[in-house]
Short mmCIF file of C-alpha atoms and ligand atoms in Angstrom, two decimals:
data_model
loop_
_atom_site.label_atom_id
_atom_site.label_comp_id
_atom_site.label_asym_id
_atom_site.label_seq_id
_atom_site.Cartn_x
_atom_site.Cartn_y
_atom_site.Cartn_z
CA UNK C 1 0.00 0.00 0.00
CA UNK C 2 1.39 3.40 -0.87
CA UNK C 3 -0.16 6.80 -0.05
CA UNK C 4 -1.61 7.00 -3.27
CA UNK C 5 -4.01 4.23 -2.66
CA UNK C 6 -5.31 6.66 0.54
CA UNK C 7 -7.79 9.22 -1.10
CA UNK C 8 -5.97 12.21 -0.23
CA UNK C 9 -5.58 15.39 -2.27
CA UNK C 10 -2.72 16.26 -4.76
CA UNK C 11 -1.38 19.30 -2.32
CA UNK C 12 -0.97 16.48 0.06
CA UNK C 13 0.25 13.84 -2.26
CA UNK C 14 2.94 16.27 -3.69
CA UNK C 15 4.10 17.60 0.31
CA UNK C 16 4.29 13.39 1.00
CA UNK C 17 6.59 13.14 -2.42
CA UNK C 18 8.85 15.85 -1.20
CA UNK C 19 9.26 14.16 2.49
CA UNK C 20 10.43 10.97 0.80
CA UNK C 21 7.32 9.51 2.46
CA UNK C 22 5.60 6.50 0.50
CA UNK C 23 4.08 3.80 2.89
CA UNK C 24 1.74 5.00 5.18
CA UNK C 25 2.01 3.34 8.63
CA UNK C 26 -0.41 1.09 10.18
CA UNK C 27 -2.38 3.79 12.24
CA UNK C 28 -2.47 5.98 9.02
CA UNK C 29 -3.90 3.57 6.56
CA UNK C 30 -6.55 2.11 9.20
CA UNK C 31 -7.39 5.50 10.27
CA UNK C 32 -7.72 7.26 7.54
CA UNK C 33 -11.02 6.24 6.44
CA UNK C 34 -12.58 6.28 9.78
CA UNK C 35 -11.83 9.51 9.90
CA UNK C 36 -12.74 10.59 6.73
CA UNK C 37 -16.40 9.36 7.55
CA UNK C 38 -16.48 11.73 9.99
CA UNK C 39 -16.94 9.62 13.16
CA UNK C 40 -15.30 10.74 16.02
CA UNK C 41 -12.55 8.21 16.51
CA UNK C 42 -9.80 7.13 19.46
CA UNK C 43 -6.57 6.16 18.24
CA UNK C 44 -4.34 3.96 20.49
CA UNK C 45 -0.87 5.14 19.27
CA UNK C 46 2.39 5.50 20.64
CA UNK C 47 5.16 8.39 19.50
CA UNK C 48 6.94 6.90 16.49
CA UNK C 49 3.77 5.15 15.15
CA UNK C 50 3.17 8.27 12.70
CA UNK C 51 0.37 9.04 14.37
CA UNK C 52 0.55 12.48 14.32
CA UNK C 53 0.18 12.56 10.56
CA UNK C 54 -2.77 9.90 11.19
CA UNK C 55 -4.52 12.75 12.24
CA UNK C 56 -3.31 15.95 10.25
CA UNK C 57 -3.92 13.97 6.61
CA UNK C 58 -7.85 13.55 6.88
CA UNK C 59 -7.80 16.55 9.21
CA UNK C 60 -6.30 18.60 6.05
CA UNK C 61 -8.16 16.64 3.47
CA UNK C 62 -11.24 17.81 4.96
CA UNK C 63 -10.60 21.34 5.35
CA UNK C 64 -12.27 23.90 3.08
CA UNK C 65 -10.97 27.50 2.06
CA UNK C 66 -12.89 29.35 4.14
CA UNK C 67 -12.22 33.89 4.01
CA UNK C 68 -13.28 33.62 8.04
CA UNK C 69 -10.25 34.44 10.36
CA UNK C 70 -11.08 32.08 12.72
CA UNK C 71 -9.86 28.00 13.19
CA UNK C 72 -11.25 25.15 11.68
CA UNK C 73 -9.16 22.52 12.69
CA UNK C 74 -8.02 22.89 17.03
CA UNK C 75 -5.12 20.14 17.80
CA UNK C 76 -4.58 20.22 21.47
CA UNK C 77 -1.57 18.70 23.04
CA UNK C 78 -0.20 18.74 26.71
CA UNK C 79 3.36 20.26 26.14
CA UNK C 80 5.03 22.90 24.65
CA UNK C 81 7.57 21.19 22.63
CA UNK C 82 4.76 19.33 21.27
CA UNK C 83 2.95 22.39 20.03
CA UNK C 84 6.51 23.56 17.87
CA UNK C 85 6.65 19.70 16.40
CA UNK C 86 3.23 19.49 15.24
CA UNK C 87 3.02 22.67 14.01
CA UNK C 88 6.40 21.29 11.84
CA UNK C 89 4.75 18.78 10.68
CA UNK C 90 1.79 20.69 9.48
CA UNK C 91 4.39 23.22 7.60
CA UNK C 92 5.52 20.38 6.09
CA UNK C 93 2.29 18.51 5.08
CA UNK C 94 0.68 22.16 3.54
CA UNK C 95 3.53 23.55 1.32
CA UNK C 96 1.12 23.13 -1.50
CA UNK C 97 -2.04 24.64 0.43
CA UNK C 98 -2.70 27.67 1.46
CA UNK C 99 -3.12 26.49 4.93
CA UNK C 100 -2.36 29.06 7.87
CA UNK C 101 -1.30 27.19 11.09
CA UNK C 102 -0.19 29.01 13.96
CA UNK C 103 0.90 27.21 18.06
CA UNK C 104 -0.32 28.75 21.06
CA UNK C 105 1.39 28.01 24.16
CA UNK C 106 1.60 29.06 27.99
CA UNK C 107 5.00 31.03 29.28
CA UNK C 108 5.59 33.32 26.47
CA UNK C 109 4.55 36.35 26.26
CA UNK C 110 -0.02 35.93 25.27
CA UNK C 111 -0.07 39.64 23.22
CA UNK C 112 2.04 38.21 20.63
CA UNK C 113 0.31 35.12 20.06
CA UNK C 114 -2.98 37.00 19.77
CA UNK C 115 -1.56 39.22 16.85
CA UNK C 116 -0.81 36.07 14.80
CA UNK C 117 -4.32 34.24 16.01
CA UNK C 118 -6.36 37.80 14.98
CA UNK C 119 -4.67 38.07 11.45
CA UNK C 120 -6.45 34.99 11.05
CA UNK C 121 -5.79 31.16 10.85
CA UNK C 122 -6.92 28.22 9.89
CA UNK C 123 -4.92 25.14 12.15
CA UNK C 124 -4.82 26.19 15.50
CA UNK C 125 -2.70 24.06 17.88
CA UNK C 126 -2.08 24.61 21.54
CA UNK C 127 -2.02 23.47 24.83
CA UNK C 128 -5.24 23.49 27.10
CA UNK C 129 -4.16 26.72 29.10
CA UNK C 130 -3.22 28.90 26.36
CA UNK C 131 -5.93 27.84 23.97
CA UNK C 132 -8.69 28.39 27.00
CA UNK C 133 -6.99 32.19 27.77
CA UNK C 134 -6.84 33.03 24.18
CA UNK C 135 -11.17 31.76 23.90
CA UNK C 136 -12.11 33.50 27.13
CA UNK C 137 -10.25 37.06 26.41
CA UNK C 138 -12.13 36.82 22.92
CA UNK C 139 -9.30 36.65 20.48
CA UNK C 140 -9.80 33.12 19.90
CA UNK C 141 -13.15 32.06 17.83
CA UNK C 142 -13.65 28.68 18.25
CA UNK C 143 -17.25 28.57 16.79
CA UNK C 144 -15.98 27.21 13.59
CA UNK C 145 -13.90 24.12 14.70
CA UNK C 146 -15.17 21.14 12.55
CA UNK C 147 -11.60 18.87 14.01
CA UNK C 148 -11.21 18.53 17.11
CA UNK C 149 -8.17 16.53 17.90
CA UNK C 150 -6.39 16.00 21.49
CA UNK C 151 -2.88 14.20 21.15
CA UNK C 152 -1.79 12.26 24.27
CA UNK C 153 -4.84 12.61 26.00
CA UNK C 154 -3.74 10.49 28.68
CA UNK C 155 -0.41 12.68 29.46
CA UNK C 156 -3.14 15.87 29.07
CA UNK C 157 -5.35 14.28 31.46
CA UNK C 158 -2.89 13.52 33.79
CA UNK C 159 -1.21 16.81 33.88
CA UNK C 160 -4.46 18.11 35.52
CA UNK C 161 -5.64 19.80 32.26
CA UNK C 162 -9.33 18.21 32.32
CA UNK C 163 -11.06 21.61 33.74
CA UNK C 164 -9.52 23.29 30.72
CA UNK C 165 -10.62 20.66 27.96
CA UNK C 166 -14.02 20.39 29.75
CA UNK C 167 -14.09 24.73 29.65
CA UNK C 168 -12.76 24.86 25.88
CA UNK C 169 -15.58 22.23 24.86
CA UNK C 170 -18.37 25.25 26.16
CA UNK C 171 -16.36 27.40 23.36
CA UNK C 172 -17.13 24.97 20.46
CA UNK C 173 -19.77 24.45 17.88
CA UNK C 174 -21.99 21.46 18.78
CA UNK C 175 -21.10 19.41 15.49
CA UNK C 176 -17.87 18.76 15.29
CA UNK C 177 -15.88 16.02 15.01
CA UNK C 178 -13.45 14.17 17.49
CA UNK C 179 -10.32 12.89 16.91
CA UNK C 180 -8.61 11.73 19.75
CA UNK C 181 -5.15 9.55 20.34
CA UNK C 182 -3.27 8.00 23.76
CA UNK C 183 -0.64 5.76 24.13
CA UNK C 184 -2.79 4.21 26.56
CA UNK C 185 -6.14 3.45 27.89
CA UNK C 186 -6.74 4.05 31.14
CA UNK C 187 -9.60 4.02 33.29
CA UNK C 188 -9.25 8.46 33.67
CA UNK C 189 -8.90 8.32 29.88
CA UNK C 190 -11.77 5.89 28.82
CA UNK C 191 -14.20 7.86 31.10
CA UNK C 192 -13.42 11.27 30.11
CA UNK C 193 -14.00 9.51 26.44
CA UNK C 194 -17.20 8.28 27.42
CA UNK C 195 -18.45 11.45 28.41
CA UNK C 196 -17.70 13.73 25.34
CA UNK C 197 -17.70 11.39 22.68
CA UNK C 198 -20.29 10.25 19.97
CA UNK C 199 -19.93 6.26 19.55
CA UNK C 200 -16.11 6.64 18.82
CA UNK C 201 -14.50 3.88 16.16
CA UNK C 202 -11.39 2.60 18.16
CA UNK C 203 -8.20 2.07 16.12
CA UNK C 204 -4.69 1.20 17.06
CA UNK C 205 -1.32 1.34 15.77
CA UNK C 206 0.51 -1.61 15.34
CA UNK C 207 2.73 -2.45 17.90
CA UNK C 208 5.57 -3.44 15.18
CA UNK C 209 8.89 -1.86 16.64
CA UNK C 210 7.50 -2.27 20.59
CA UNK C 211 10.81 -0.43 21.64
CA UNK C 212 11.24 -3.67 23.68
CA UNK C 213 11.98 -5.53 20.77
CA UNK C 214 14.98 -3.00 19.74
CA UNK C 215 16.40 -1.91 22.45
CA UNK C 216 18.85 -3.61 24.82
CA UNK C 217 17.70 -2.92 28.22
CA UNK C 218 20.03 -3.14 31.57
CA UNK C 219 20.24 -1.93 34.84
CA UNK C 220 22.91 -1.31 37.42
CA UNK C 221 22.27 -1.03 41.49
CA UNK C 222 23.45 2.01 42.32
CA UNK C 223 22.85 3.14 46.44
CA UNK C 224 23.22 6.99 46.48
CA UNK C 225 23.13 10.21 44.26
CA UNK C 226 26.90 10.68 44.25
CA UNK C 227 27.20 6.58 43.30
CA UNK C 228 25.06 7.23 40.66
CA UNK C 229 26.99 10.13 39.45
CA UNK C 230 30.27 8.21 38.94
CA UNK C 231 28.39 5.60 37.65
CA UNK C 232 27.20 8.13 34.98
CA UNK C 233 30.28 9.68 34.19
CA UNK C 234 31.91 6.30 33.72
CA UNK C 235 29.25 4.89 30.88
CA UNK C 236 29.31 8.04 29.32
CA UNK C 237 32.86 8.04 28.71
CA UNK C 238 32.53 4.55 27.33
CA UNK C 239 30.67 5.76 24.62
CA UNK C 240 31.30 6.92 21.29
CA UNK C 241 31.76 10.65 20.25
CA UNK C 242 28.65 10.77 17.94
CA UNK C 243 25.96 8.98 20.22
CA UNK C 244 23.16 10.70 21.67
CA UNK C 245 22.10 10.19 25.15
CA UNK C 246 18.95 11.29 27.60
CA UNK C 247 19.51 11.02 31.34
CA UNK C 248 16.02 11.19 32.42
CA UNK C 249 15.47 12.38 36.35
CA UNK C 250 12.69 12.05 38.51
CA UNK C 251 12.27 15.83 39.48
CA UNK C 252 13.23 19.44 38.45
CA UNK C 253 15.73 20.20 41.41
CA UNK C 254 17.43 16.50 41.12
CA UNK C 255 18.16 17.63 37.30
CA UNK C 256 19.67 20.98 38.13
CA UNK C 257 21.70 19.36 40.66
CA UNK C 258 23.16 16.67 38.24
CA UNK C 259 23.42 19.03 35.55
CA UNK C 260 25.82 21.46 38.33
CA UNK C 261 27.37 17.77 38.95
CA UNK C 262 28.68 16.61 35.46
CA UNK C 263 28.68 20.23 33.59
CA UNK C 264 32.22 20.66 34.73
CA UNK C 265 33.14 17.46 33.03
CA UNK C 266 31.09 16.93 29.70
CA UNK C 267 30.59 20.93 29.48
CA UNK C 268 30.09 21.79 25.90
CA UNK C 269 28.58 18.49 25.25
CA UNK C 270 25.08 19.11 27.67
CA UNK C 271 21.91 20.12 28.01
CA UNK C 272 19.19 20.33 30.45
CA UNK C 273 15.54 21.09 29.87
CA UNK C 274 12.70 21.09 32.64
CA UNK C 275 9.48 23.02 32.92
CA UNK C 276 11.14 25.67 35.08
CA UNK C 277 13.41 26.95 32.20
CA UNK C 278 12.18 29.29 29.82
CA UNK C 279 10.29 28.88 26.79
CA UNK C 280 13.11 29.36 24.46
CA UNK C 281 15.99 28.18 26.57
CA UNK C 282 14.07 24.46 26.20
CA UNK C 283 13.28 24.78 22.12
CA UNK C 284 17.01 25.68 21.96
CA UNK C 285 17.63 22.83 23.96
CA UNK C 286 15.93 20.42 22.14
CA UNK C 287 17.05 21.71 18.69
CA UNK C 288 20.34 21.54 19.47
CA UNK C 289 20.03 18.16 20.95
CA UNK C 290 18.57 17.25 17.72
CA UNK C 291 21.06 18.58 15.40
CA UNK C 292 23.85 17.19 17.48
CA UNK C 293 25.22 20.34 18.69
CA UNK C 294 25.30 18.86 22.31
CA UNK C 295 24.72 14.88 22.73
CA UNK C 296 23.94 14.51 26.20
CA UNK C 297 20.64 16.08 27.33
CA UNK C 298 19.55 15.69 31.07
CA UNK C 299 15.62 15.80 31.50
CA UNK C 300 12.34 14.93 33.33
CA UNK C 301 9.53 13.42 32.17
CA UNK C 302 9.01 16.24 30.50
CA UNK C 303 10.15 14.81 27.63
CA UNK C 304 9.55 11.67 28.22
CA UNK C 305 6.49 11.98 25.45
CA UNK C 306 5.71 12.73 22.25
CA UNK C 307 8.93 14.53 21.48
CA UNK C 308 10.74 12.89 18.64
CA UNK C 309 14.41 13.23 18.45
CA UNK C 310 16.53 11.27 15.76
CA UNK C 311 19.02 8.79 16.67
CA UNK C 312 18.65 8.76 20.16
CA UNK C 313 21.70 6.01 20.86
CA UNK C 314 20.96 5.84 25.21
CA UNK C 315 18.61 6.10 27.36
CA UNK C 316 19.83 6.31 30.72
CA UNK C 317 17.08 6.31 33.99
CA UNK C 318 19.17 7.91 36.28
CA UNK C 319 16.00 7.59 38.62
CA UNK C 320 13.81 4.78 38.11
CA UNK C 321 10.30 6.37 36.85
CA UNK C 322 7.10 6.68 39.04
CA UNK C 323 5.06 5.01 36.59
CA UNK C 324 5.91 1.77 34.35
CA UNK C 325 4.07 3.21 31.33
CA UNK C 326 6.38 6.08 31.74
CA UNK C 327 9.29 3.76 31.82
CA UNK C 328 8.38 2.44 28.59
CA UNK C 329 7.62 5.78 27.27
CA UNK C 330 11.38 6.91 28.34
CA UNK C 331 13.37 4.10 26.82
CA UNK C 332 10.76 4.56 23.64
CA UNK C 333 12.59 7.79 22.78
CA UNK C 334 15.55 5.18 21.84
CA UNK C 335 15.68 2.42 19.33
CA UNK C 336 13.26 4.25 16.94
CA UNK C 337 12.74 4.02 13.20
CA UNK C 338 14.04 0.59 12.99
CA UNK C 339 17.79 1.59 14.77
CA UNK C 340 18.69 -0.18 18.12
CA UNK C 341 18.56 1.53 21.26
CA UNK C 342 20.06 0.67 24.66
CA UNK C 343 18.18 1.83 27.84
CA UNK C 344 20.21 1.63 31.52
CA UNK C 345 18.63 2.25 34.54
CA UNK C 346 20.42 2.76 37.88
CA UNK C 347 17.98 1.35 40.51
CA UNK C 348 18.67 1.95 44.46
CA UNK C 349 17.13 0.44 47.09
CA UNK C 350 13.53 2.26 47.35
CA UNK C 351 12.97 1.30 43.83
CA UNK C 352 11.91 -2.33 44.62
CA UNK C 353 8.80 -2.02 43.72
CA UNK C 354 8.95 0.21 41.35
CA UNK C 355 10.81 -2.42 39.49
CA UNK C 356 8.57 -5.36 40.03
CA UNK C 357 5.75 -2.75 38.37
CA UNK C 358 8.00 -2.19 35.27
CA UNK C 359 9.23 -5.76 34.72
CA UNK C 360 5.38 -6.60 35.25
CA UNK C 361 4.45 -4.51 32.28
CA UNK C 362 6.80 -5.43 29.83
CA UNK C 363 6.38 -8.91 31.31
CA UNK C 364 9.96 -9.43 31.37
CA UNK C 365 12.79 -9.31 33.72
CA UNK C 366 15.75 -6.45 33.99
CA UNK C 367 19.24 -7.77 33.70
CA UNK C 368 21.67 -6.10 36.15
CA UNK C 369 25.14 -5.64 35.03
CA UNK C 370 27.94 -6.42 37.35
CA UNK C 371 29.99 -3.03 38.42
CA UNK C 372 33.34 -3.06 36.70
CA UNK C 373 35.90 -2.67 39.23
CA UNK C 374 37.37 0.30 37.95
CA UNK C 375 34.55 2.09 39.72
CA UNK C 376 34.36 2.88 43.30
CA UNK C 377 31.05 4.38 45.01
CA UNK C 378 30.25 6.31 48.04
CA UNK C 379 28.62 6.15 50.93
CA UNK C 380 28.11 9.72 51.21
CA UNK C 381 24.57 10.38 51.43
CA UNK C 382 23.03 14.04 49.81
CA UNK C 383 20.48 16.42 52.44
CA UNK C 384 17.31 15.09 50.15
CA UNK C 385 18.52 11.32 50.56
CA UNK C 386 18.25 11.27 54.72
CA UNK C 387 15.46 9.72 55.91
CA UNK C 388 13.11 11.73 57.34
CA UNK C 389 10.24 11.31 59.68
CA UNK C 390 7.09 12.79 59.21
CA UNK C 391 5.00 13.76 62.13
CA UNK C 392 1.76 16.29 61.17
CA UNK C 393 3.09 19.62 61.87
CA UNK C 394 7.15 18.51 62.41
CA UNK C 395 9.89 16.95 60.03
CA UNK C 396 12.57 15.50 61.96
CA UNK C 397 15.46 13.94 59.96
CA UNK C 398 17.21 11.02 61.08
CA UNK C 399 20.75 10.75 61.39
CA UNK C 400 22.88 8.86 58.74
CA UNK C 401 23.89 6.01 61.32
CA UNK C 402 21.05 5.56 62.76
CA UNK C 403 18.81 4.61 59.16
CA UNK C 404 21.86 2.87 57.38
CA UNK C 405 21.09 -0.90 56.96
CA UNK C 406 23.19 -3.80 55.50
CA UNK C 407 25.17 -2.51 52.02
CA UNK C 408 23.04 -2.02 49.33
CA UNK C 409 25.15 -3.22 46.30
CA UNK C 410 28.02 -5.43 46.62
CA UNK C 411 31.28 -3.86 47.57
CA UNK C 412 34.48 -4.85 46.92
CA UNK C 413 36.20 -6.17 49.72
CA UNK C 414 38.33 -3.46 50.47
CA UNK C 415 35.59 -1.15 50.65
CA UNK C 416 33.43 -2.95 53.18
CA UNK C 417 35.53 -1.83 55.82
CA UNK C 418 33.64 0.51 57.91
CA UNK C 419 34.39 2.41 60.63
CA UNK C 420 31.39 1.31 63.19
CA UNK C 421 31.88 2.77 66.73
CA UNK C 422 31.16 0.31 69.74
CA UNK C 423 27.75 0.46 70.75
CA UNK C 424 27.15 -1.40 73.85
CA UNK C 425 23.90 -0.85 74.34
CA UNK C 426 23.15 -2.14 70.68
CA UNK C 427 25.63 -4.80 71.35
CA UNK C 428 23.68 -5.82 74.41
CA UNK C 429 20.43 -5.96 73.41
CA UNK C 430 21.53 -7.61 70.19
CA UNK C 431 23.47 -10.55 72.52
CA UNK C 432 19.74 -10.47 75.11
CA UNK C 433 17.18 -9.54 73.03
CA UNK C 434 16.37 -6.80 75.17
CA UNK C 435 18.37 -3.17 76.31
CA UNK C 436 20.80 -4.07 79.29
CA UNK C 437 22.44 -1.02 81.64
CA UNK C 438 26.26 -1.44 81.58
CA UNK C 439 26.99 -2.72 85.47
P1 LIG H 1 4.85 10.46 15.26
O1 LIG H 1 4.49 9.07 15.69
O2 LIG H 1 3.70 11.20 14.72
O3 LIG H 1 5.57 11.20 16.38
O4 LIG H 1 5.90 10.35 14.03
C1 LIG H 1 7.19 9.85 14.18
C2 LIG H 1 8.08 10.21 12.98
O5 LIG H 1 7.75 9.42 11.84
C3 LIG H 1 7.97 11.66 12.52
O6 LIG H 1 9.28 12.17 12.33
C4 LIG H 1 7.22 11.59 11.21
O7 LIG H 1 7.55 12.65 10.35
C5 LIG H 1 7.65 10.24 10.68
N1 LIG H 1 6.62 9.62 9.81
C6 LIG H 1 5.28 9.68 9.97
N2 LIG H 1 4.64 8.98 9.02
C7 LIG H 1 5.61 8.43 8.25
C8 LIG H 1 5.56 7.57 7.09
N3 LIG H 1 4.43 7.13 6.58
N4 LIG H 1 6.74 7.22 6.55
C9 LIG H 1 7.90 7.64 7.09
N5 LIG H 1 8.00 8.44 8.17
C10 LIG H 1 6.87 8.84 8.74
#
């Protein structure tokens, strides 16, 4: 099957011809015609399934030259980076139509996205936030949206953004047509789903390329920020001068703190993007991550989704993810358009079960590479690592000694000397059972 056997237009066949692109995937060629007939229709598709074009070919086939300013077509997405790459890829699919397409998105400054949304547009694509600010202040018309799409309605959902969708809905035209795609169904997702939409035609991607397949996936025991800092330092010097690698982290602070940790050493090389840098700061980030200008690019989940960089050679979990899904969404942004992909996660002690989740889903078990002896870890424990004790109202952290149980990882024998001062109380009750009073 080739995109000529879909029943697109020649605008669209031509802007296909010029991206080299002549099979359409599995999630394009079933979805096409469901869309086409107008029913409002779920697609179960991951990044890297082409489902973004899935969407934008009948989306674009449909639309009609129309002299109104205002939208036909809404795409809403949860993240800014996601905004710039569809947009892309709606520059790309219209170079033969006279198709206006502008993004919307939060943290930047709202005055100059109304300019471009009141000269008039015809693709609007946003986030929830933006695209609800832009409707309620009246310089957004949504009354002629015939395509509504959401992308990664399950990552949209979960970031909270349900109160928007639900207030952006009030905004629109009563006919109008769903379109609406998650990597997975969950219960949040298939309720919301049930709610809005109109006997929805379900179709999926095929799960050819499950990054599982492609990507070799280890993981290393690692006890303590610092440990997993040398650990770091070490693989990435074992690899080659043109790979690409994301060090995901589990929060915004832990990032900045690697990123102060390793900058000194890989310097020109890395990148950090979060939600608490600026707007531009993380597009720069990500283009030059994608052009290769630096090859090492520390981030959160952020990320994690939808974003599609090229030749991603490494994953590396530097904190093992909340969720599994998100797991398999992280080591997904490796081992992509048929290259191999290698995923490492360092996993410490209180990531048990977060492991037994992960190897649950993917219904297979994590190998754990033995530590090379050239590397030596610490004991030395961080502020944020110390166990704490919460009591309502007080925090009262416990002291290093008094939490640290048996050795995590296996140490070498010459570093499981420890320096443990006599305790004879310990030593008593240990011997008894129960505390004794020196005589
Ligand atoms: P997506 O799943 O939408 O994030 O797309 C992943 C990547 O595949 C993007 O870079 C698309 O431009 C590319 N792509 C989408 N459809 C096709 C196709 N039929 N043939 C080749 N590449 C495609």
């Amino acid at each position: 099957m080739t995109f000529r056997d879909l029943n697109l237009k020649k605008p669209l066949w031509n802007a296909l011809d010029d991206l080299a692109y002549e099979t359409p995937t599995t999630i394009q060629a079933v979805g096409f015609n469901v869309m086409m007939s107008g029913k409002d229709t779920i697609g179960i598709a991951q990044t890297g399934t082409g489902k973004t074009m899935a969407y934008l070919l009948p989306c674009l086939c449909m639309w009609q030259f129309s002299k109104e300013p205002h939208p036909q077509i809404m795409i809403i997405v949860p993240t800014r980076e996601l905004v710039a790459q569809v947009v892309r890829e709606v520059e790309k699919l219209t170079t033969y139509m006279n198709v206006v397409v502008c993004g919307v998105y939060g943290g930047t400054n709202m005055n100059t996205q109304a300019k471009t949304v009141l000269q008039g547009i015809d693709v609007l694509v946003g986030t929830p936030g933006r695209i609800l600010d832009l409707a309620i202040n009246g310089t957004l018309q949504l009354k002629n949206i015939k395509k509504v799409v959401i992308d990664e309605v399950d990552e949209t959902l979960s970031l909270g953004f349900r109160p928007q969708l639900l207030h952006i809905f009030d905004f629109l035209p009563a006919k109008r047509q769903h379109m609406v795609f998650s990597a997975t169904l969950s219960e949040e997702v298939s309720l919301f789903l049930e709610d809005y939409l109109i006997t929805p035609v379900r179709v999926e991607a095929a799960r050819v390329g499950l990054p599982i397949e492609k990507i070799d996936q280890t993981a290393y025991r690692v006890p303590n920020f610092l440990s997993k800092v040398i650990l770091l330092q070490h693989l990435m010097e074992q690899t080659e001068a043109n790979s690409k690698i994301i060090v995901f982290v589990s929060s915004r602070s832990l990032a900045d703190l690697l990123f102060e940790a390793i900058e000194p050493i890989f310097s020109d090389a890395i990148g950090i993007i979060h939600s608490n840098k600026a707007q531009n700061f993380r597009f720069d980030t990500v283009q030059n991550f994608q052009s290769g200008a630096i090859r090492i690019l520390i981030a959160t989940d952020l990320i994690a989704r939808g974003i599609d960089v090229t030749d991603v050679t490494h994953v590396i979990n530097f904190d093992i993810p909340e969720s599994p899904e998100n797991y398999m969404h992280r080591i997904g942004r490796t081992g992509r358009a048929d290259k191999n992909g290698i995923a490492i996660t360092f996993v410490s002690e209180k990531d048990e079960a977060a492991l037994i989740a992960i190897q649950e889903l993917m219904q297979r078990q994590l190998s754990f590479t033995e530590l090379s002896e050239a590397i030596e870890f610490t004991d030395e424990i961080l502020e944020f690592e110390k166990p704490k004790i919460i009591i309502p109202g007080k925090n009262i952290k416990l002291s290093q000694r008094e939490k640290k149980g048996d050795s995590f990882h296996d140490k070498k024998v010459k570093n499981k000397k420890v320096n443990v001062r006599y305790n004879h109380k310990k030593a008593m009750q240990d011997k008894y059972g129960k505390p004794k009073k020196k005589r």
